[in-house]
Short mmCIF file of C-alpha atoms in Angstrom, two decimals:
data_model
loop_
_atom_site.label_atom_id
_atom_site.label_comp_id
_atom_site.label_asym_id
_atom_site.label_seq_id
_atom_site.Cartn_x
_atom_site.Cartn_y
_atom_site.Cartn_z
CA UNK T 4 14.29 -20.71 -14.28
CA UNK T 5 11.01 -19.32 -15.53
CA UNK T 6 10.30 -15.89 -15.61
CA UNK T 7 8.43 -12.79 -17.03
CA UNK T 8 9.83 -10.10 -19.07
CA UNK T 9 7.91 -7.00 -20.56
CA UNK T 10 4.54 -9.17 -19.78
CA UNK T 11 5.86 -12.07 -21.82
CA UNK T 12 7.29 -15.49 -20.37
CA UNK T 13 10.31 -16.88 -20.54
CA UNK T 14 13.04 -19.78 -19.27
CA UNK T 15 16.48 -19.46 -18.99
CA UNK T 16 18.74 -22.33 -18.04
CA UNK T 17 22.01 -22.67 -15.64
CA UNK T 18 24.76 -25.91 -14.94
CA UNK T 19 23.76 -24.58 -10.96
CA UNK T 20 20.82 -23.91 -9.27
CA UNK T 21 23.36 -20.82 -7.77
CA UNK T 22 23.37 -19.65 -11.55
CA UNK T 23 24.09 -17.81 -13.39
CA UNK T 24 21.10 -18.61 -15.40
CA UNK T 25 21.36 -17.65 -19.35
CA UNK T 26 18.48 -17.65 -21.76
CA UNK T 27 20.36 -18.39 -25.15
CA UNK T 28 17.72 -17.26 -27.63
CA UNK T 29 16.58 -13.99 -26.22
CA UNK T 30 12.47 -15.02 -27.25
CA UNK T 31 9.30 -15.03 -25.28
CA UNK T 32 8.18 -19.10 -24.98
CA UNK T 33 4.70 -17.74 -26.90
CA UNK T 34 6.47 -15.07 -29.13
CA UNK T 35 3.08 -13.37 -30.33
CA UNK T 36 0.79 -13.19 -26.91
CA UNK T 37 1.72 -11.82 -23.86
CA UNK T 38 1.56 -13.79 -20.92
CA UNK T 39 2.98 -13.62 -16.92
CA UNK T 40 3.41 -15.72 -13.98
CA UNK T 41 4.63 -19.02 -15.92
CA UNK T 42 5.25 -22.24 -12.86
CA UNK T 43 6.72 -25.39 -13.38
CA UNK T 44 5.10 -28.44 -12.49
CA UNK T 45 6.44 -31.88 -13.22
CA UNK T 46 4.15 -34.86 -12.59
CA UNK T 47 4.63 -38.39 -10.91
CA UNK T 48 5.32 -39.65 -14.24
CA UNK T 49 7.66 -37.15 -14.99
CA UNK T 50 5.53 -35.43 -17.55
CA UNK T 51 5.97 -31.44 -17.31
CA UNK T 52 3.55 -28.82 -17.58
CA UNK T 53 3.54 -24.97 -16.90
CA UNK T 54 0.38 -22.94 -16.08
CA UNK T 55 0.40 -19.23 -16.77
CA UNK T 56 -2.20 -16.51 -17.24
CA UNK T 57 -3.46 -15.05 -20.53
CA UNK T 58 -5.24 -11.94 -20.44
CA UNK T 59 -8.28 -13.44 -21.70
CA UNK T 60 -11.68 -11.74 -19.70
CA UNK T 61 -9.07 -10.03 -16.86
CA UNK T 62 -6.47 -12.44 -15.53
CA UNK T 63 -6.94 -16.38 -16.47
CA UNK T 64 -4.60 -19.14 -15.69
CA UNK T 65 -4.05 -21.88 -18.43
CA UNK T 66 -1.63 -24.87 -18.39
CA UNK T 67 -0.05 -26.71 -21.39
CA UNK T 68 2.20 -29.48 -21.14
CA UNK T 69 5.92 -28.70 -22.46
CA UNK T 70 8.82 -30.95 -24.35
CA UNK T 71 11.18 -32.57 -23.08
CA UNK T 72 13.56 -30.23 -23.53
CA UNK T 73 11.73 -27.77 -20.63
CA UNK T 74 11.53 -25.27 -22.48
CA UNK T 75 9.53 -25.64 -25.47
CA UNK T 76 5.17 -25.38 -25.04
CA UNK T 77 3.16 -28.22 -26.80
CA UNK T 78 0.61 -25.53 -27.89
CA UNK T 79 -1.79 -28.21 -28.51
CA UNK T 80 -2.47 -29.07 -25.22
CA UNK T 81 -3.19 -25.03 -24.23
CA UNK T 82 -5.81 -25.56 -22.02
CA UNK T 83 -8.14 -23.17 -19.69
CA UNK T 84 -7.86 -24.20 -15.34
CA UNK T 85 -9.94 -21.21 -13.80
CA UNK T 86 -10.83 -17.75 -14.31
CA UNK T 87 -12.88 -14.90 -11.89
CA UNK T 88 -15.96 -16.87 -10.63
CA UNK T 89 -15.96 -15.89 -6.75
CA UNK T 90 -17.45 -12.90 -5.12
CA UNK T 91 -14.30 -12.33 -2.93
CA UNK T 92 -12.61 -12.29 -6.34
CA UNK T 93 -14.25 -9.42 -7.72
CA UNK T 94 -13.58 -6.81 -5.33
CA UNK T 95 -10.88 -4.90 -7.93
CA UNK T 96 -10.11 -6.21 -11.15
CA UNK T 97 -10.64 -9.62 -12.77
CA UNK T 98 -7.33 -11.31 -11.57
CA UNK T 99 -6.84 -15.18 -11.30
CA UNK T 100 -2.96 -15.69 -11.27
CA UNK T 101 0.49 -16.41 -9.60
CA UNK T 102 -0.87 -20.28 -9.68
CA UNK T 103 1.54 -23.03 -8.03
CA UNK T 104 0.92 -26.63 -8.40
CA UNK T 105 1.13 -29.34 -5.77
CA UNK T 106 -0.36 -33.09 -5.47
CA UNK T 107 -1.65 -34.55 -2.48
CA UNK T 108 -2.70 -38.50 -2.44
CA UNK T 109 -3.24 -38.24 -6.24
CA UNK T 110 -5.59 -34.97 -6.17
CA UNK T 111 -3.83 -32.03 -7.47
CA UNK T 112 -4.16 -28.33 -5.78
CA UNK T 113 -3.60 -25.28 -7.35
CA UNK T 114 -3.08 -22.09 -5.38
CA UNK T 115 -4.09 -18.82 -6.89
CA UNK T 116 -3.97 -15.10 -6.21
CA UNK T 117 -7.15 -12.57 -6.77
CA UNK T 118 -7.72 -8.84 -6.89
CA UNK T 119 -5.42 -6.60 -7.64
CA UNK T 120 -1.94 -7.00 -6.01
CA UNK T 121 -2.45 -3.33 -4.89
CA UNK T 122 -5.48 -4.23 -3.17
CA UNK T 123 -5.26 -4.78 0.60
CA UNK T 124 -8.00 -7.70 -0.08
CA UNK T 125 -5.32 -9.50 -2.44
CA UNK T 126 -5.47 -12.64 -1.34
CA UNK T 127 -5.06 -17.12 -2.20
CA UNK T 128 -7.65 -19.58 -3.07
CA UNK T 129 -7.14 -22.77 -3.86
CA UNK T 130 -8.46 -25.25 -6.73
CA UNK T 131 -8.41 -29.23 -6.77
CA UNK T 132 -8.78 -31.26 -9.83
CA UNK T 133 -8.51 -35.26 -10.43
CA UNK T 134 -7.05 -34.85 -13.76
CA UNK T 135 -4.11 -31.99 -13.90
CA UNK T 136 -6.10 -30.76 -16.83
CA UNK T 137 -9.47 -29.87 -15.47
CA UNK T 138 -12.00 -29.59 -14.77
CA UNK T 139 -10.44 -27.55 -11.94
CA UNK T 140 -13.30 -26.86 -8.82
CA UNK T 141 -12.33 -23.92 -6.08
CA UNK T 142 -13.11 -24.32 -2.75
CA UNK T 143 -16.31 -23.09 -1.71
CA UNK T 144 -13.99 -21.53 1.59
CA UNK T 145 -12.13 -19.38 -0.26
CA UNK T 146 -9.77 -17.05 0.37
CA UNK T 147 -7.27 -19.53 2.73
CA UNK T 148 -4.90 -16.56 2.85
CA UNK T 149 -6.29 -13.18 3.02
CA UNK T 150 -4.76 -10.25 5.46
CA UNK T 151 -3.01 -12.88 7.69
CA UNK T 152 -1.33 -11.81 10.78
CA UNK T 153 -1.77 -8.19 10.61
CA UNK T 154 -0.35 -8.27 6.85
CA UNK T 155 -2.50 -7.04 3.52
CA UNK T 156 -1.99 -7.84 0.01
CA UNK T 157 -0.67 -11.14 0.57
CA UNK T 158 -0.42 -12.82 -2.12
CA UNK T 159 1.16 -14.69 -5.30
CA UNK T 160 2.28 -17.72 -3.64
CA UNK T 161 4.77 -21.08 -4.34
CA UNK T 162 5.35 -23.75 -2.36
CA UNK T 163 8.46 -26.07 -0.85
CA UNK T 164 9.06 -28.91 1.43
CA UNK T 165 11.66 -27.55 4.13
CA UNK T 166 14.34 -29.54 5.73
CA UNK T 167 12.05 -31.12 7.83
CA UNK T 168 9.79 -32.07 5.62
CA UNK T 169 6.71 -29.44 6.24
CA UNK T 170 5.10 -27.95 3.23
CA UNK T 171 5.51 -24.36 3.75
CA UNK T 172 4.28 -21.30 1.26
CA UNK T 173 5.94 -18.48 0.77
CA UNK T 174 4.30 -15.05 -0.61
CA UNK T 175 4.54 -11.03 -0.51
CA UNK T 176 2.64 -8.97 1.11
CA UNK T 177 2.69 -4.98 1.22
CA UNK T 178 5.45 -3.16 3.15
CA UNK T 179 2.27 -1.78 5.78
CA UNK T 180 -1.26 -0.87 6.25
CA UNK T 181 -0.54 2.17 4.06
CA UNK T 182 2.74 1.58 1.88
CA UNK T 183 2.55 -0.73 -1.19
CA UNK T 184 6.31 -0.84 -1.94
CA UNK T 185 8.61 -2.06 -1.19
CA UNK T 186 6.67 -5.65 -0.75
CA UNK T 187 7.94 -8.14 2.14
CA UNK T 188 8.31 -11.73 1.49
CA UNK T 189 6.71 -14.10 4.09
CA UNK T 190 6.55 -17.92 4.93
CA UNK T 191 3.67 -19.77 6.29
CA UNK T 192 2.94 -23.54 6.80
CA UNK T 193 0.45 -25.70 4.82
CA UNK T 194 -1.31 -28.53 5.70
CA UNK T 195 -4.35 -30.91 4.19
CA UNK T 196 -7.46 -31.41 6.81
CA UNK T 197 -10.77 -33.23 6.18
CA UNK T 198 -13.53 -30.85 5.40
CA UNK T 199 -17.19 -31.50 5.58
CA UNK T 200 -15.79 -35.31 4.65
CA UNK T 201 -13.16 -33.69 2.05
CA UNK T 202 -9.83 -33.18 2.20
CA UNK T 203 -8.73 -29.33 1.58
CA UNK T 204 -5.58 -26.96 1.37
CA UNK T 205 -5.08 -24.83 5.00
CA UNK T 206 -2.59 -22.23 5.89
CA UNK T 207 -1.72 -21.78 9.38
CA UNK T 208 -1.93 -18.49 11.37
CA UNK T 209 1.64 -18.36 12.34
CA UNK T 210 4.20 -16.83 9.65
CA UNK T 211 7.55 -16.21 9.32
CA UNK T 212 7.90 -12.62 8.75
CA UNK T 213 11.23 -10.58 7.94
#
């Protein structure tokens, strides 16, 4: 289970996914930098990598590949996926991050979050790269998830197949118009269409709200 503690990641491990989940060795995974929002993403070949943003320039999200063991970063393969570049990024703070990985007919997608989770206008873009270490390229569309359904500051996203097999994302949102906290979780569906001859990352209008 990956986590963040005190604006520093972490893993701790469990015998169950029902826990309870221990972390041994009570140390950040990069002792001397703070970092948040680490993901797991483990490839077709089984290699495993975590992105995770540095606060380098605002918010940036970086992936490195880690050890077999899960749990231990190959800091030589530290490398930068995207940072602020869109307008519709840059409405309060410079924030690229809660990133989730997912691969689609060889072409990987990375969903994002921008703006400040306080902002109404927090939102998800995606990212698509051939090569799971860049060069990463944003859709042009973005944000594919921005005040859905009535809902603002949805945001910081991860993604599932459910029982029947439909790739849904799941992601808070504020508790109303007016009240940050406490934030709501909320489920949506995702599917790939062809865009302007390309295939791209869409989120449907209907969600599953609590």
């Amino acid at each position: 289970m990956y986590y963040s503690a005190n604006e520093h990641i972490c893993v701790a491990t469990s015998d169950s996914p029902l826990g309870p989940f221990i972390q041994k060795e009570k140390q950040a995974m990069i002792q001397d930098e703070k970092c948040i929002d680490n993901s797991l993403f483990i490839d077709d070949d089984g290699t495993a990598y975590l992105t995770f943003v540095r606060f380098t320039d605002g918010n940036n999200i970086w992936i490195a590949e880690l050890e077999n063991d899960l749990m231990t970063i190959k800091m030589k393969t530290l490398h930068h996926c995207i940072h602020v570049s869109q307008a519709w990024e840059e409405i309060w703070a410079r924030v690229n991050e809660g990133s989730f990985i997912v691969k689609q007919k060889g072409i990987y997608y990375m969903s994002y979050s921008a703006n400040h989770y306080k902002s109404p206008l927090y939102g998800v873009g995606f990212a698509k790269a051939k090569n799971i270490m860049g060069p990463w390229e944003k859709f042009d569309g973005n944000p594919i998830l921005q005040k859905p359904a009535g809902l603002f500051g949805a945001g910081h996203s991860a993604m599932f197949k459910d029982k029947d097999g439909l790739l849904r994302i799941v992601f808070h949102a504020h508790q109303s118009k007016t009240e940050i906290h406490p934030r709501c979780m909320h489920i949506g569906t995702v599917n790939f269409v062809k865009n302007n001859g390309q295939e791209i990352m869409e989120i449907g209008q209907e969600m599953l709200t609590p």
